[in-house]
Short mmCIF file of C-alpha atoms in Angstrom, two decimals:
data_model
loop_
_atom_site.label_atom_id
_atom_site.label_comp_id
_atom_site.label_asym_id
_atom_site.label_seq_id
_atom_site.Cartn_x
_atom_site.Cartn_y
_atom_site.Cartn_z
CA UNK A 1 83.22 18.61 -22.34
CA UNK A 2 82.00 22.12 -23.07
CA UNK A 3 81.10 20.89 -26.90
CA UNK A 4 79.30 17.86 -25.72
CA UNK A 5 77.21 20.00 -23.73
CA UNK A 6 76.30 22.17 -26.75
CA UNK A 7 76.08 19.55 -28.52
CA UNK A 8 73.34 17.68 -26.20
CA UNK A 9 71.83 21.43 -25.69
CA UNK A 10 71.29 21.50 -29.30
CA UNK A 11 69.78 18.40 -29.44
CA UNK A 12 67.25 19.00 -26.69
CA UNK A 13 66.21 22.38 -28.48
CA UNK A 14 66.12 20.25 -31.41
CA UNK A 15 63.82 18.00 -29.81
CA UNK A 16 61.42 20.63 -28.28
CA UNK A 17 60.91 22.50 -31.30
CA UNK A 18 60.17 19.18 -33.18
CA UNK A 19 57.59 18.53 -29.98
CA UNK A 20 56.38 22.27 -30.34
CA UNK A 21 55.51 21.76 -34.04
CA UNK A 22 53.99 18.66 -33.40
CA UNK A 23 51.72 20.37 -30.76
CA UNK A 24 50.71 22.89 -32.88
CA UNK A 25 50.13 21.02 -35.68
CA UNK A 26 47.71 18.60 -33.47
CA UNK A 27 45.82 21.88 -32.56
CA UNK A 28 45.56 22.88 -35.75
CA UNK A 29 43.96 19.93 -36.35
CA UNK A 30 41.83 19.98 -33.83
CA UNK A 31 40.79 23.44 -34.16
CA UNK A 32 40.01 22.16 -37.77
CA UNK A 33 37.82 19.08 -36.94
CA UNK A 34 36.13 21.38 -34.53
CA UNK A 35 35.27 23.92 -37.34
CA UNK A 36 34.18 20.95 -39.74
CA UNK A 37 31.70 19.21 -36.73
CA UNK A 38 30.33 22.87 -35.97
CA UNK A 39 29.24 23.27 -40.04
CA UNK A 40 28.09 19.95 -39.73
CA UNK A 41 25.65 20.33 -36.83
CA UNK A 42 25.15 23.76 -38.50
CA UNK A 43 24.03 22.27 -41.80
CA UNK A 44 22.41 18.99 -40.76
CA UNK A 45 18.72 20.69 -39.79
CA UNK A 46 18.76 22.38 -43.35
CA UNK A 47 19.85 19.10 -45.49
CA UNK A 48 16.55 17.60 -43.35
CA UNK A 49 14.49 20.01 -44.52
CA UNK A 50 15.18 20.22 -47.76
CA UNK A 51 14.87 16.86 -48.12
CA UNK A 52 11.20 16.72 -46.43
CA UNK A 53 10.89 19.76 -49.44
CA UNK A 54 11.92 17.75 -51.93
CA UNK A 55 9.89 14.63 -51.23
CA UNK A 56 7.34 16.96 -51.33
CA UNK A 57 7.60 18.20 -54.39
CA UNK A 58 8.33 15.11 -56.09
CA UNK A 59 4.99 13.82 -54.72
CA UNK A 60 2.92 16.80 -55.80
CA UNK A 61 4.79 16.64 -59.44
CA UNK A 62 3.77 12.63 -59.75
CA UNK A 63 0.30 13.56 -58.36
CA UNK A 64 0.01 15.54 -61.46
CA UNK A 65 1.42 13.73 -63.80
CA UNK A 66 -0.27 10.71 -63.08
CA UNK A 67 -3.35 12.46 -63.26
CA UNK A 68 -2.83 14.30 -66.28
CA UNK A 69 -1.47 10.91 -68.42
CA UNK A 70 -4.26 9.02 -66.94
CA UNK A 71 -7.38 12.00 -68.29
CA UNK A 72 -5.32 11.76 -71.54
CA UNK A 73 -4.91 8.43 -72.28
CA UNK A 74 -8.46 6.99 -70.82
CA UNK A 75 -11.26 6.87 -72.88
CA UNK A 76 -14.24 7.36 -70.55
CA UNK A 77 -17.77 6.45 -70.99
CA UNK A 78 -18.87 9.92 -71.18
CA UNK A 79 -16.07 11.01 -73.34
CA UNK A 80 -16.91 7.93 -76.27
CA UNK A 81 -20.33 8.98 -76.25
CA UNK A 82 -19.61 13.03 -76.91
CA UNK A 83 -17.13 12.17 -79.64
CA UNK A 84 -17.21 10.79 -83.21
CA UNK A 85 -15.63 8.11 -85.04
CA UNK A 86 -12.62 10.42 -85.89
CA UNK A 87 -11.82 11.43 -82.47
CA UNK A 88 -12.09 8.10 -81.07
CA UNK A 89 -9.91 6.81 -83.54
CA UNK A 90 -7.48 9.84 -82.73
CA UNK A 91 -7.64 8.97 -79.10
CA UNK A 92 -6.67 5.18 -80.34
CA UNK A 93 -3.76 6.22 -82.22
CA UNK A 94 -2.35 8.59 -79.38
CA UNK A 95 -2.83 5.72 -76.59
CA UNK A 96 -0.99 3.62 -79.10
CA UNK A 97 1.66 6.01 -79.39
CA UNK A 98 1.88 6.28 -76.05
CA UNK A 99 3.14 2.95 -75.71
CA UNK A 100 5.69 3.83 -78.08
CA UNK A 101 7.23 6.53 -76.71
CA UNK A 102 6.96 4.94 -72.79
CA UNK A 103 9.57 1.79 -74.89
CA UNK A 104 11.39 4.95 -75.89
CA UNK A 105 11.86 7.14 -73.45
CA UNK A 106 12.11 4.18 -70.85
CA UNK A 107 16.30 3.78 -71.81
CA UNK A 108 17.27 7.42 -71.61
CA UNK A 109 15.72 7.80 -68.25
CA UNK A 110 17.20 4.84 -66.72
CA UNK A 111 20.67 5.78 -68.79
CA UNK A 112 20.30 9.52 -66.67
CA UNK A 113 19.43 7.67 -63.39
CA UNK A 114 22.24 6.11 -63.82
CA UNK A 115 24.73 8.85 -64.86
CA UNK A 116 23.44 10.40 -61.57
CA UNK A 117 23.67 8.27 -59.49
CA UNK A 118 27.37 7.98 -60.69
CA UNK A 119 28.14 11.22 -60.45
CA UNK A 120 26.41 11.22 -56.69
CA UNK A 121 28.69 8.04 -55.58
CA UNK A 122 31.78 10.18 -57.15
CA UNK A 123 30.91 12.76 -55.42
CA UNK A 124 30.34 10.86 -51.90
CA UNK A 125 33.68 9.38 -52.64
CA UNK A 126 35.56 12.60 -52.93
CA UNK A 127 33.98 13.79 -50.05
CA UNK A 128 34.92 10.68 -47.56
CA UNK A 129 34.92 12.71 -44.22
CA UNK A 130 34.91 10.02 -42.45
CA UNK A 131 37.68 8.46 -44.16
CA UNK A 132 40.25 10.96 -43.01
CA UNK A 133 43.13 10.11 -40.07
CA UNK A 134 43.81 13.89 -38.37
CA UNK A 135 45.99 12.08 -36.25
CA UNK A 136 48.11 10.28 -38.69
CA UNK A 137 51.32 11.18 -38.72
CA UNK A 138 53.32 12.60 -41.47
CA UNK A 139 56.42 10.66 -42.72
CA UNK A 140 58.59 13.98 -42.63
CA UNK A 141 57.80 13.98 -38.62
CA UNK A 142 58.29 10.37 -38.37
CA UNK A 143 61.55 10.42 -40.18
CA UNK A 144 62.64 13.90 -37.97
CA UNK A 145 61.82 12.34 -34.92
CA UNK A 146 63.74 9.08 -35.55
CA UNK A 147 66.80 11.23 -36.40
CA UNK A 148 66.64 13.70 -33.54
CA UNK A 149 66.39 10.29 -31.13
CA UNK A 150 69.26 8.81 -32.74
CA UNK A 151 71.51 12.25 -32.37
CA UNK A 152 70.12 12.52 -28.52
CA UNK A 153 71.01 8.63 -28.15
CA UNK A 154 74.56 9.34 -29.40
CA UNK A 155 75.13 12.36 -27.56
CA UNK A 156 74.00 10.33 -24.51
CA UNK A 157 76.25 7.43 -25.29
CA UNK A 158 79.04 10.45 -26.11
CA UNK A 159 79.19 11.71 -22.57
CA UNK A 160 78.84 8.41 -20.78
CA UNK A 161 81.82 7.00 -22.27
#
């Protein structure tokens, strides 16, 4: 009788340290979601305005750029009539060449869109927040807590009978 009662002793102590580590380990969780939801909030006004800063600056750079292709590449009235016949045939050849080098440059810019927006969707994969289960249990506490029922069970059955 005196065993059996150990025995069912050390399975309830069994079973409340198995509960204990489960509790902490669901506040450690918590404590950890908490953390990652503060950053989050933290971060979220920044990402905004960097992005309103980027935008920006993307529209300023294509402001110039258009600008600056179209003053190269456009013959205007006033320019034809201020140059000679070597010039204009100069500014001929480099429209013409621009042409060329738009067909060539036109793959490797898509091919580096592309490579970056690869490398973005890895990264966005590898960084699935949302695709994470804090509440998911391990299989070591699944497996611990099926054998710490079955000892209590049998201990149970033990001093019934």
């Amino acid at each position: 009788m005196i065993i059996k009662l150990k025995q069912i002793q050390f399975a309830i102590t069994s079973i409340v340290y198995s509960l204990n580590q489960t509790a902490l380990n669901v506040l450690r969780r918590k404590k950890s979601i908490k953390i990652i939801l503060m950053m989050l909030k933290k971060s979220t006004p920044q990402v905004h305005s960097l992005n309103i800063k980027i935008k920006n600056f993307e529209s300023i750079i294509l402001f110039f750029i258009k600008k600056g292709i179209s003053f190269k590449y456009s013959l205007q009235k006033e320019r034809i009539a201020s140059l000679n016949s070597q010039q204009i045939n100069d500014d001929l050849n480099s429209n013409i060449k621009l042409i060329e080098y738009k067909q060539s440059i036109t793959p490797i810019i898509s091919d580096q869109i592309q490579k970056l927006n690869n490398t973005f969707n890895n990264l966005l994969e590898q960084l699935k927040l949302s695709s994470f289960n804090y509440y998911q249990k391990d299989d070591i506490s699944i497996i611990l807590s099926k054998e710490l029922y079955a000892k209590g069970y049998d201990l149970l059955d033990e001093l019934i009978y």
